[in-house]
Amino acid sequence: MVKQWLRLGILFLLPWVIAASSVRDETLRSAIVKVYTVVKNPDYTMPWSSSIQQISGSGSIIEGHRILTNAHVVANRTFIEVQRYGERKRYIAHVEAVSHQLDLALLKVDDPSFFEGIEPLKLGKLPQIEQKVSVYGFPMGGDTLSVTAGVVSRIEHQRYVHSGESFLAIQIDAAVNPGNSGGPAISDGKIVGVVMEGISKAQNISYLVPTIMIRHFLKDLQDGKLDGVPAFPVLTQPMENPTLKAAYHLSSQEGGVLVDKVLKEGGLQKLLKVGDVITAIDGHPIQEDATVAFRQHEYTNYEYYVQLHQMGEKVGLDILRNGKKIHLEAPLLKKADQLLLIGTYHYDRMPRYFILGGYVFSPLTRNLAVRVARSHISLIPYVEDFVTPKRKEVVLLLRVLPSALSRGDYDYAYWAVEKVNGKKVVDFADFYRQVTQSNCAQILLQNKMGTRILIDRREAMKYQKEILQRYNIEYGSSPDLRVMKNKGK
């Protein structure tokens, strides 16, 4: 009799459970958004040119009437629209904040009716391995909401394709396709990550930006300014080799990283020295393979504990210096883009350039380098270098537009300018000032091999307008240089 009553009770409650679950699912789906973006893609090989493209992605509504999505969904945008799940109307949106480092963006919609009746999604914790997740979004293959299921496969540092930097990432086996970007991965009703990329040649290997990095982004914005994720301005190597360990007073059971170089612009030159061994970071022991535990039995790159900090904060370092233990508090003052000679990828701006008599000059950016470095191997050392007070940017003679003035120089392309009239070039603005403010009749350019290019300044200005018209170029310089010229700098 008791069993019969239990069966009847379960049967009685089952419809209510199903109904409640359906309501929860519908509430969750209502917070999923499709993002339509018109983008202006710059051409870094011809920096005055661009093309227009329409793309789409996904997003989710979070607290504060904001839409969380990927930076690459709205990068180089000219116009953004968003559409709610189950509706056909599109609303105009704009970017409130974007972190190209973390491939995250927040969108706002001015029309308050867009958010009516929506329960914003909440951020969950870092999921466990094998935890089930559902990916929501609007991928290719249809117009309506798509939901795919999978599990967390691994959690470790991965290179974020959009920025080229490495941060903690979640790998999942749920199917992800173009259009899923920016959509949430949900577990237990909360966001555990934002879809950022999939590996096209692999079977169901996709990556999420975890909520740890999303929270870093949101906290960074609390003062109204996005500072970014700090970088550790030190080059190190693992200490797995027993001979290396013994030489630096480590036992066979101890781990750490050996300091090979302290970057000049990083702010730590007075604290750290070449030959120091960093054994722990914020109290977390560094293993001999340069990893740290972020959970029991789970390891990732030791810079994880640097990246949890906000810019300007200090990270604790335990070091061995000549066998003596020392504790340091190291300020984190720079992000990777400020330390690399060829910075991280640029978005939301057109390339800088300057044309003088058909000679086209532009700074060497990562956007350009990834396209041409393999065929111009002389540029590779610059890509692997770091800024110094005397060298903050590499200036290229990008190409030479054929004209009566430039005959014989047509083959010069992707040619790094080291000196102008014998004076070294610090950055692109310095190069522009040197060329335009020079009183010399001829502009002498040299590369690091000493090769010379001579430009007759008077003749260059004489042919400038004709050359620009011939190649259908509206301006002889990018907007930033035109502003500099008008201000007389």
Short mmCIF file of C-alpha atoms in Angstrom, two decimals:
data_model
loop_
_atom_site.label_atom_id
_atom_site.label_comp_id
_atom_site.label_asym_id
_atom_site.label_seq_id
_atom_site.Cartn_x
_atom_site.Cartn_y
_atom_site.Cartn_z
CA MET A 1 0.00 0.00 0.00
CA VAL A 2 2.82 2.44 0.88
CA LYS A 3 4.55 1.72 -2.42
CA GLN A 4 1.34 2.39 -4.31
CA TRP A 5 0.93 5.74 -2.59
CA LEU A 6 4.57 6.60 -3.43
CA ARG A 7 3.96 5.74 -7.08
CA LEU A 8 0.84 7.85 -7.16
CA GLY A 9 2.69 10.75 -5.51
CA ILE A 10 5.51 10.56 -8.05
CA LEU A 11 3.04 10.41 -10.94
CA PHE A 12 1.16 13.36 -9.46
CA LEU A 13 4.34 15.46 -9.05
CA LEU A 14 5.92 14.54 -12.39
CA PRO A 15 3.87 16.98 -14.54
CA TRP A 16 4.72 19.78 -12.12
CA VAL A 17 8.44 18.95 -12.28
CA ILE A 18 8.35 18.86 -16.08
CA ALA A 19 6.43 22.12 -16.20
CA ALA A 20 8.87 23.83 -13.82
CA SER A 21 11.81 22.59 -15.87
CA SER A 22 10.22 23.91 -19.07
CA VAL A 23 9.71 27.31 -17.45
CA ARG A 24 13.38 27.39 -16.36
CA ASP A 25 14.53 26.43 -19.85
CA GLU A 26 12.34 29.09 -21.44
CA THR A 27 13.59 31.72 -18.97
CA LEU A 28 17.18 30.80 -19.79
CA ARG A 29 16.62 30.86 -23.55
CA SER A 30 15.01 34.28 -23.33
CA ALA A 31 18.38 35.68 -22.23
CA ILE A 32 20.17 34.45 -25.37
CA VAL A 33 20.78 37.05 -28.08
CA LYS A 34 21.81 37.00 -31.72
CA VAL A 35 24.31 39.71 -32.67
CA TYR A 36 24.51 41.17 -36.18
CA THR A 37 27.61 43.21 -36.96
CA VAL A 38 28.77 45.20 -39.97
CA VAL A 39 32.55 45.34 -39.86
CA LYS A 40 35.12 47.40 -41.69
CA ASN A 41 38.16 45.21 -42.31
CA PRO A 42 41.38 47.19 -42.84
CA ASP A 43 43.98 46.10 -45.38
CA TYR A 44 47.36 46.39 -43.66
CA THR A 45 49.23 45.90 -46.95
CA MET A 46 47.41 48.90 -48.43
CA PRO A 47 46.59 50.83 -45.25
CA TRP A 48 44.30 53.40 -46.90
CA SER A 49 41.93 50.62 -48.01
CA SER A 50 39.27 48.52 -46.31
CA SER A 51 36.37 46.21 -47.08
CA ILE A 52 32.89 45.86 -45.58
CA GLN A 53 31.55 42.56 -44.30
CA GLN A 54 28.47 41.38 -42.40
CA ILE A 55 28.88 38.75 -39.69
CA SER A 56 26.79 37.35 -36.86
CA GLY A 57 27.44 35.89 -33.46
CA SER A 58 25.72 35.19 -30.17
CA GLY A 59 25.51 36.71 -26.73
CA SER A 60 23.72 36.54 -23.39
CA ILE A 61 22.01 39.10 -21.22
CA ILE A 62 23.64 39.58 -17.83
CA GLU A 63 22.96 41.95 -14.93
CA GLY A 64 22.97 45.68 -15.55
CA HIS A 65 21.06 45.45 -18.85
CA ARG A 66 24.21 44.36 -20.65
CA ILE A 67 24.92 41.78 -23.32
CA LEU A 68 28.04 39.64 -22.90
CA THR A 69 29.69 38.44 -26.11
CA ASN A 70 33.08 37.99 -27.78
CA ALA A 71 35.29 40.89 -28.78
CA HIS A 72 35.84 39.28 -32.17
CA VAL A 73 32.08 39.38 -32.85
CA VAL A 74 32.13 43.20 -32.72
CA ALA A 75 35.76 44.01 -33.62
CA ASN A 76 36.14 46.73 -36.28
CA ARG A 77 32.40 47.31 -36.10
CA THR A 78 30.57 50.07 -37.91
CA PHE A 79 27.03 49.02 -36.98
CA ILE A 80 25.55 46.50 -34.51
CA GLU A 81 22.07 45.08 -34.12
CA VAL A 82 20.80 42.48 -31.65
CA GLN A 83 17.79 40.19 -31.67
CA ARG A 84 16.18 38.40 -28.74
CA TYR A 85 15.38 34.72 -28.74
CA GLY A 86 11.92 34.06 -30.19
CA GLU A 87 11.56 37.55 -31.69
CA ARG A 88 12.14 38.93 -35.18
CA LYS A 89 12.67 42.60 -34.31
CA ARG A 90 16.25 43.87 -34.30
CA TYR A 91 17.47 46.56 -31.92
CA ILE A 92 20.42 48.89 -32.46
CA ALA A 93 23.25 48.21 -30.01
CA HIS A 94 26.61 49.75 -29.22
CA VAL A 95 29.76 48.61 -27.44
CA GLU A 96 30.04 49.63 -23.80
CA ALA A 97 33.43 48.01 -23.29
CA VAL A 98 35.69 45.58 -25.11
CA SER A 99 38.72 43.54 -24.06
CA HIS A 100 40.51 42.31 -27.14
CA GLN A 101 42.97 40.62 -24.79
CA LEU A 102 40.32 38.33 -23.32
CA ASP A 103 38.07 38.28 -26.40
CA LEU A 104 35.17 39.72 -24.38
CA ALA A 105 32.78 42.61 -24.99
CA LEU A 106 29.75 44.19 -23.35
CA LEU A 107 26.97 45.62 -25.48
CA LYS A 108 24.25 48.09 -24.49
CA VAL A 109 20.85 48.69 -26.09
CA ASP A 110 19.38 52.16 -25.62
CA ASP A 111 15.77 50.99 -26.05
CA PRO A 112 14.74 49.78 -22.55
CA SER A 113 11.97 47.60 -23.99
CA PHE A 114 14.62 45.18 -25.26
CA PHE A 115 15.24 43.95 -21.70
CA GLU A 116 11.60 43.75 -20.57
CA GLY A 117 10.68 40.41 -19.05
CA ILE A 118 14.24 39.08 -19.19
CA GLU A 119 15.85 37.41 -16.20
CA PRO A 120 19.60 38.02 -16.63
CA LEU A 121 21.94 35.05 -16.52
CA LYS A 122 24.35 34.71 -13.62
CA LEU A 123 28.00 33.72 -13.68
CA GLY A 124 28.87 30.36 -12.18
CA LYS A 125 32.10 28.89 -10.85
CA LEU A 126 34.92 27.24 -12.76
CA PRO A 127 33.46 23.85 -13.75
CA GLN A 128 34.93 20.48 -12.95
CA ILE A 129 36.37 18.07 -15.52
CA GLU A 130 33.55 15.96 -17.06
CA GLN A 131 30.93 18.43 -15.85
CA LYS A 132 28.06 18.67 -18.33
CA VAL A 133 27.58 21.92 -20.25
CA SER A 134 25.10 23.16 -22.85
CA VAL A 135 26.15 25.67 -25.50
CA TYR A 136 23.50 28.18 -26.59
CA GLY A 137 23.75 30.32 -29.69
CA PHE A 138 22.91 30.98 -33.30
CA PRO A 139 25.41 29.06 -35.43
CA MET A 140 25.34 28.57 -39.17
CA GLY A 141 22.84 26.13 -40.57
CA GLY A 142 19.65 27.88 -39.47
CA ASP A 143 18.11 31.01 -37.99
CA THR A 144 16.67 29.74 -34.72
CA LEU A 145 18.38 29.07 -31.39
CA SER A 146 20.68 26.07 -31.30
CA VAL A 147 21.59 24.08 -28.19
CA THR A 148 24.41 21.51 -28.15
CA ALA A 149 25.54 19.44 -25.18
CA GLY A 150 28.92 18.21 -24.05
CA VAL A 151 31.29 17.95 -21.13
CA VAL A 152 34.35 19.82 -19.90
CA SER A 153 37.38 18.00 -21.32
CA ARG A 154 40.27 19.97 -19.80
CA ILE A 155 41.14 23.32 -18.26
CA GLU A 156 44.55 24.91 -18.87
CA HIS A 157 46.25 27.82 -20.57
CA GLN A 158 45.52 28.18 -24.26
CA ARG A 159 46.34 30.80 -26.85
CA TYR A 160 43.35 33.06 -27.46
CA VAL A 161 43.32 33.42 -31.26
CA HIS A 162 41.83 36.93 -31.21
CA SER A 163 44.63 38.48 -29.14
CA GLY A 164 47.41 35.92 -29.53
CA GLU A 165 47.91 35.92 -25.74
CA SER A 166 47.61 32.87 -23.47
CA PHE A 167 45.10 32.72 -20.64
CA LEU A 168 43.16 30.04 -18.79
CA ALA A 169 40.61 28.37 -21.09
CA ILE A 170 38.04 25.60 -20.86
CA GLN A 171 38.02 22.89 -23.52
CA ILE A 172 34.66 21.23 -24.20
CA ASP A 173 33.49 18.56 -26.62
CA ALA A 174 30.16 20.20 -27.51
CA ALA A 175 29.69 21.01 -31.19
CA VAL A 176 30.53 24.66 -31.92
CA ASN A 177 30.28 26.34 -35.32
CA PRO A 178 30.62 29.84 -36.79
CA GLY A 179 27.91 31.97 -35.23
CA ASN A 180 28.23 30.32 -31.79
CA SER A 181 30.96 32.81 -30.88
CA GLY A 182 29.98 34.91 -27.88
CA GLY A 183 27.23 32.56 -26.76
CA PRO A 184 27.19 31.15 -23.24
CA ALA A 185 28.03 27.67 -22.07
CA ILE A 186 25.56 26.86 -19.31
CA SER A 187 25.81 24.39 -16.44
CA ASP A 188 23.32 24.19 -13.56
CA GLY A 189 21.55 27.24 -14.96
CA LYS A 190 24.61 29.52 -14.81
CA ILE A 191 27.23 30.72 -17.28
CA VAL A 192 30.50 28.82 -16.90
CA GLY A 193 32.14 30.28 -20.00
CA VAL A 194 31.73 32.18 -23.25
CA VAL A 195 32.33 30.34 -26.51
CA MET A 196 35.35 31.83 -28.30
CA GLU A 197 36.63 29.32 -30.85
CA GLY A 198 36.60 25.80 -32.19
CA ILE A 199 39.25 23.76 -33.98
CA SER A 200 37.91 23.15 -37.47
CA LYS A 201 40.14 20.16 -38.29
CA ALA A 202 39.41 18.35 -35.02
CA GLN A 203 36.33 16.54 -33.83
CA ASN A 204 34.37 18.64 -31.33
CA ILE A 205 37.23 20.50 -29.69
CA SER A 206 36.08 23.97 -28.67
CA TYR A 207 37.21 26.55 -26.14
CA LEU A 208 35.49 28.85 -23.67
CA VAL A 209 36.60 32.00 -21.89
CA PRO A 210 36.04 30.90 -18.25
CA THR A 211 34.12 32.98 -15.74
CA ILE A 212 37.37 33.62 -13.84
CA MET A 213 38.53 35.80 -16.73
CA ILE A 214 35.02 37.24 -17.29
CA ARG A 215 34.97 38.42 -13.68
CA HIS A 216 38.43 39.94 -14.13
CA PHE A 217 37.06 41.91 -17.09
CA LEU A 218 33.98 43.10 -15.17
CA LYS A 219 35.99 44.07 -12.09
CA ASP A 220 38.47 45.98 -14.26
CA LEU A 221 35.55 48.06 -15.58
CA GLN A 222 34.24 49.10 -12.18
CA ASP A 223 36.20 52.37 -12.24
CA GLY A 224 34.93 53.13 -15.76
CA LYS A 225 38.29 52.42 -17.38
CA LEU A 226 39.59 49.18 -18.90
CA ASP A 227 43.25 48.71 -17.98
CA GLY A 228 43.64 45.13 -19.18
CA VAL A 229 45.32 42.01 -17.85
CA PRO A 230 48.88 42.59 -16.60
CA ALA A 231 51.83 40.71 -18.05
CA PHE A 232 54.82 39.39 -16.12
CA PRO A 233 57.72 41.41 -17.62
CA VAL A 234 60.28 38.66 -17.14
CA LEU A 235 61.54 35.88 -19.42
CA THR A 236 62.00 32.59 -17.60
CA GLN A 237 62.75 28.94 -18.29
CA PRO A 238 61.65 25.72 -16.55
CA MET A 239 64.05 23.96 -14.21
CA GLU A 240 63.60 20.27 -14.98
CA ASN A 241 67.25 19.53 -15.71
CA PRO A 242 69.04 18.13 -12.60
CA THR A 243 72.35 19.83 -13.45
CA LEU A 244 70.59 23.19 -13.79
CA LYS A 245 68.83 22.65 -10.47
CA ALA A 246 72.04 21.85 -8.64
CA ALA A 247 73.78 24.90 -10.11
CA TYR A 248 71.08 27.17 -8.67
CA HIS A 249 70.82 25.48 -5.25
CA LEU A 250 67.54 23.59 -5.84
CA SER A 251 67.06 20.06 -4.55
CA SER A 252 65.79 17.35 -6.87
CA GLN A 253 62.33 17.65 -5.26
CA GLU A 254 62.04 21.44 -5.66
CA GLY A 255 60.67 23.36 -8.62
CA GLY A 256 60.81 26.88 -9.96
CA VAL A 257 61.64 29.00 -12.97
CA LEU A 258 64.98 30.60 -13.78
CA VAL A 259 64.99 34.31 -14.67
CA ASP A 260 66.70 34.75 -18.05
CA LYS A 261 65.84 38.38 -18.72
CA VAL A 262 64.10 41.26 -16.95
CA LEU A 263 62.44 43.49 -19.54
CA LYS A 264 63.62 47.11 -19.46
CA GLU A 265 60.15 48.67 -19.64
CA GLY A 266 58.44 46.32 -17.18
CA GLY A 267 59.25 48.11 -13.92
CA LEU A 268 60.95 45.16 -12.17
CA GLN A 269 64.61 45.78 -13.01
CA LYS A 270 65.38 46.96 -9.49
CA LEU A 271 63.68 43.94 -7.91
CA LEU A 272 64.62 40.90 -9.98
CA LYS A 273 67.97 39.84 -11.38
CA VAL A 274 69.07 37.43 -14.08
CA GLY A 275 69.85 34.16 -12.32
CA ASP A 276 67.12 34.48 -9.70
CA VAL A 277 64.96 31.38 -9.26
CA ILE A 278 61.27 32.06 -8.63
CA THR A 279 60.03 29.17 -6.50
CA ALA A 280 56.51 30.36 -5.63
CA ILE A 281 54.02 32.96 -6.79
CA ASP A 282 51.44 34.37 -4.38
CA GLY A 283 52.34 31.48 -2.10
CA HIS A 284 51.72 28.80 -4.73
CA PRO A 285 54.75 26.57 -5.40
CA ILE A 286 55.97 26.57 -8.99
CA GLN A 287 56.63 23.08 -10.34
CA GLU A 288 59.79 22.22 -12.25
CA ASP A 289 57.87 22.41 -15.57
CA ALA A 290 56.83 26.03 -14.83
CA THR A 291 53.26 25.17 -13.85
CA VAL A 292 51.22 25.82 -10.72
CA ALA A 293 48.22 24.04 -9.22
CA PHE A 294 45.00 26.02 -9.54
CA ARG A 295 43.02 23.13 -8.04
CA GLN A 296 44.04 19.80 -6.59
CA HIS A 297 45.73 17.71 -9.28
CA GLU A 298 45.09 20.42 -11.94
CA TYR A 299 47.97 22.54 -13.23
CA THR A 300 48.48 25.39 -15.65
CA ASN A 301 51.07 28.04 -16.54
CA TYR A 302 52.48 29.83 -13.47
CA GLU A 303 51.50 33.21 -14.92
CA TYR A 304 47.91 32.29 -14.06
CA TYR A 305 48.44 33.93 -10.66
CA VAL A 306 49.78 37.07 -12.32
CA GLN A 307 46.73 37.24 -14.57
CA LEU A 308 44.31 37.06 -11.65
CA HIS A 309 45.59 40.47 -10.55
CA GLN A 310 44.40 43.83 -11.79
CA MET A 311 46.82 46.28 -13.33
CA GLY A 312 48.82 48.13 -10.69
CA GLU A 313 48.48 45.44 -8.03
CA LYS A 314 51.44 43.51 -6.64
CA VAL A 315 52.21 39.83 -6.98
CA GLY A 316 54.12 37.98 -4.28
CA LEU A 317 57.30 36.19 -5.37
CA ASP A 318 59.45 33.78 -3.38
CA ILE A 319 62.90 33.60 -4.93
CA LEU A 320 66.30 32.02 -4.47
CA ARG A 321 69.19 34.39 -5.09
CA ASN A 322 72.60 32.78 -4.75
CA GLY A 323 71.01 30.15 -2.54
CA LYS A 324 69.37 32.70 -0.23
CA LYS A 325 65.56 32.83 0.13
CA ILE A 326 63.94 36.22 -0.46
CA HIS A 327 60.31 37.37 -0.67
CA LEU A 328 59.39 40.21 -3.01
CA GLU A 329 56.22 42.13 -3.81
CA ALA A 330 56.40 42.93 -7.53
CA PRO A 331 54.15 45.64 -9.03
CA LEU A 332 52.33 44.72 -12.25
CA LEU A 333 52.46 47.82 -14.41
CA LYS A 334 52.32 46.73 -18.05
CA LYS A 335 50.30 44.50 -20.33
CA ALA A 336 51.84 42.48 -23.14
CA ASP A 337 50.98 45.03 -25.84
CA GLN A 338 53.14 47.60 -24.02
CA LEU A 339 56.14 45.28 -23.72
CA LEU A 340 56.32 43.71 -27.18
CA LEU A 341 58.15 45.58 -29.93
CA ILE A 342 55.50 44.26 -32.29
CA GLY A 343 52.45 44.53 -30.05
CA THR A 344 49.37 42.34 -29.93
CA TYR A 345 46.69 42.48 -32.62
CA HIS A 346 45.05 45.85 -33.29
CA TYR A 347 41.31 46.31 -33.74
CA ASP A 348 38.78 49.13 -33.96
CA ARG A 349 41.18 51.42 -35.78
CA MET A 350 42.58 51.83 -39.24
CA PRO A 351 46.31 51.26 -39.87
CA ARG A 352 48.65 54.23 -39.61
CA TYR A 353 50.55 55.22 -42.74
CA PHE A 354 52.44 58.04 -44.42
CA ILE A 355 53.13 58.52 -48.12
CA LEU A 356 55.98 60.66 -49.43
CA GLY A 357 56.28 60.85 -53.20
CA GLY A 358 54.96 57.31 -53.64
CA TYR A 359 57.06 55.81 -50.84
CA VAL A 360 54.56 54.26 -48.41
CA PHE A 361 55.54 53.94 -44.74
CA SER A 362 53.70 52.17 -41.93
CA PRO A 363 54.54 50.70 -38.51
CA LEU A 364 55.07 46.94 -38.37
CA THR A 365 52.03 45.58 -36.55
CA ARG A 366 51.20 42.01 -35.63
CA ASN A 367 48.23 42.18 -38.00
CA LEU A 368 50.67 42.81 -40.85
CA ALA A 369 53.45 40.53 -39.59
CA VAL A 370 51.30 37.39 -39.52
CA ARG A 371 50.52 37.94 -43.20
CA VAL A 372 53.98 38.65 -44.54
CA ALA A 373 56.66 37.47 -42.07
CA ARG A 374 56.97 34.00 -43.61
CA SER A 375 57.81 35.48 -46.99
CA HIS A 376 59.94 38.27 -45.45
CA ILE A 377 62.00 36.44 -42.85
CA SER A 378 64.07 39.53 -42.05
CA LEU A 379 61.04 40.75 -40.06
CA ILE A 380 60.89 37.73 -37.72
CA PRO A 381 63.55 38.99 -35.23
CA TYR A 382 61.48 42.13 -34.68
CA VAL A 383 58.37 40.07 -33.91
CA GLU A 384 60.27 38.26 -31.15
CA ASP A 385 61.78 41.40 -29.59
CA PHE A 386 60.72 43.80 -26.83
CA VAL A 387 60.50 47.57 -26.50
CA THR A 388 63.34 49.63 -25.07
CA PRO A 389 63.51 53.36 -24.32
CA LYS A 390 65.32 53.83 -27.66
CA ARG A 391 63.14 51.54 -29.79
CA LYS A 392 59.39 51.41 -29.25
CA GLU A 393 58.16 50.62 -32.75
CA VAL A 394 59.44 49.32 -36.08
CA VAL A 395 58.81 51.51 -39.13
CA LEU A 396 58.52 49.85 -42.53
CA LEU A 397 58.91 51.13 -46.03
CA LEU A 398 55.80 49.15 -46.88
CA ARG A 399 55.86 49.52 -50.66
CA VAL A 400 56.91 51.90 -53.41
CA LEU A 401 54.23 53.15 -55.81
CA PRO A 402 55.77 53.41 -59.30
CA SER A 403 56.32 56.95 -60.53
CA ALA A 404 58.95 59.08 -62.27
CA LEU A 405 60.42 59.85 -58.86
CA SER A 406 60.70 56.28 -57.56
CA ARG A 407 62.20 54.49 -60.58
CA GLY A 408 64.65 51.80 -59.52
CA ASP A 409 63.15 51.49 -56.04
CA TYR A 410 60.04 49.46 -56.93
CA ASP A 411 61.38 46.27 -55.36
CA TYR A 412 61.75 47.76 -51.90
CA ALA A 413 58.94 46.38 -49.73
CA TYR A 414 58.59 45.49 -46.03
CA TRP A 415 61.95 47.20 -45.52
CA ALA A 416 62.64 48.20 -41.89
CA VAL A 417 63.85 51.79 -41.51
CA GLU A 418 66.54 52.09 -38.85
CA LYS A 419 67.74 55.65 -39.45
CA VAL A 420 66.57 58.90 -41.04
CA ASN A 421 69.44 61.19 -42.08
CA GLY A 422 71.71 59.26 -39.71
CA LYS A 423 69.41 59.50 -36.69
CA LYS A 424 67.81 56.36 -35.22
CA VAL A 425 64.03 55.97 -35.32
CA VAL A 426 62.23 55.50 -31.99
CA ASP A 427 58.67 54.95 -33.24
CA PHE A 428 56.35 55.89 -36.11
CA ALA A 429 55.49 59.34 -34.73
CA ASP A 430 59.21 60.07 -34.33
CA PHE A 431 59.84 58.91 -37.91
CA TYR A 432 57.07 61.20 -39.21
CA ARG A 433 58.46 64.19 -37.34
CA GLN A 434 61.98 63.54 -38.58
CA VAL A 435 60.89 63.32 -42.22
CA THR A 436 58.42 66.21 -42.27
CA GLN A 437 60.46 68.61 -40.13
CA SER A 438 63.79 67.95 -41.81
CA ASN A 439 65.49 70.87 -43.56
CA CYS A 440 67.61 68.55 -45.68
CA ALA A 441 67.12 68.59 -49.44
CA GLN A 442 67.24 64.81 -49.47
CA ILE A 443 65.80 62.26 -47.05
CA LEU A 444 68.31 59.46 -46.43
CA LEU A 445 66.85 56.19 -45.17
CA GLN A 446 68.95 53.27 -43.95
CA ASN A 447 68.17 49.78 -42.73
CA LYS A 448 70.24 47.80 -40.24
CA MET A 449 72.43 46.45 -43.06
CA GLY A 450 73.30 50.00 -44.08
CA THR A 451 71.41 49.90 -47.40
CA ARG A 452 70.43 53.43 -48.48
CA ILE A 453 67.37 54.95 -50.09
CA LEU A 454 67.41 58.62 -51.08
CA ILE A 455 64.26 60.67 -51.59
CA ASP A 456 64.41 64.15 -53.06
CA ARG A 457 62.14 66.04 -50.74
CA ARG A 458 61.21 68.87 -53.11
CA GLU A 459 60.48 66.48 -55.98
CA ALA A 460 58.47 64.22 -53.67
CA MET A 461 56.19 67.07 -52.67
CA LYS A 462 55.90 68.14 -56.31
CA TYR A 463 54.64 64.69 -57.41
CA GLN A 464 52.64 63.92 -54.24
CA LYS A 465 49.18 65.03 -55.41
CA GLU A 466 49.57 63.44 -58.83
CA ILE A 467 50.66 60.09 -57.31
CA LEU A 468 47.78 60.03 -54.83
CA GLN A 469 45.27 60.70 -57.61
CA ARG A 470 46.84 58.05 -59.86
CA TYR A 471 46.41 55.36 -57.21
CA ASN A 472 43.05 56.65 -55.98
CA ILE A 473 44.33 57.47 -52.48
CA GLU A 474 42.37 60.21 -50.75
CA TYR A 475 44.90 61.20 -48.11
CA GLY A 476 48.68 61.02 -47.96
CA SER A 477 48.64 60.05 -44.27
CA SER A 478 46.41 58.40 -41.68
CA PRO A 479 44.11 60.53 -39.46
CA ASP A 480 46.44 60.48 -36.43
CA LEU A 481 49.26 62.04 -38.46
CA ARG A 482 46.93 64.62 -39.99
CA VAL A 483 45.93 65.64 -36.45
CA MET A 484 49.61 65.81 -35.47
CA LYS A 485 50.35 67.99 -38.51
CA ASN A 486 47.48 70.37 -37.73
CA LYS A 487 48.70 70.74 -34.16
CA GLY A 488 52.19 71.45 -35.42
CA LYS A 489 53.79 68.58 -33.47
#
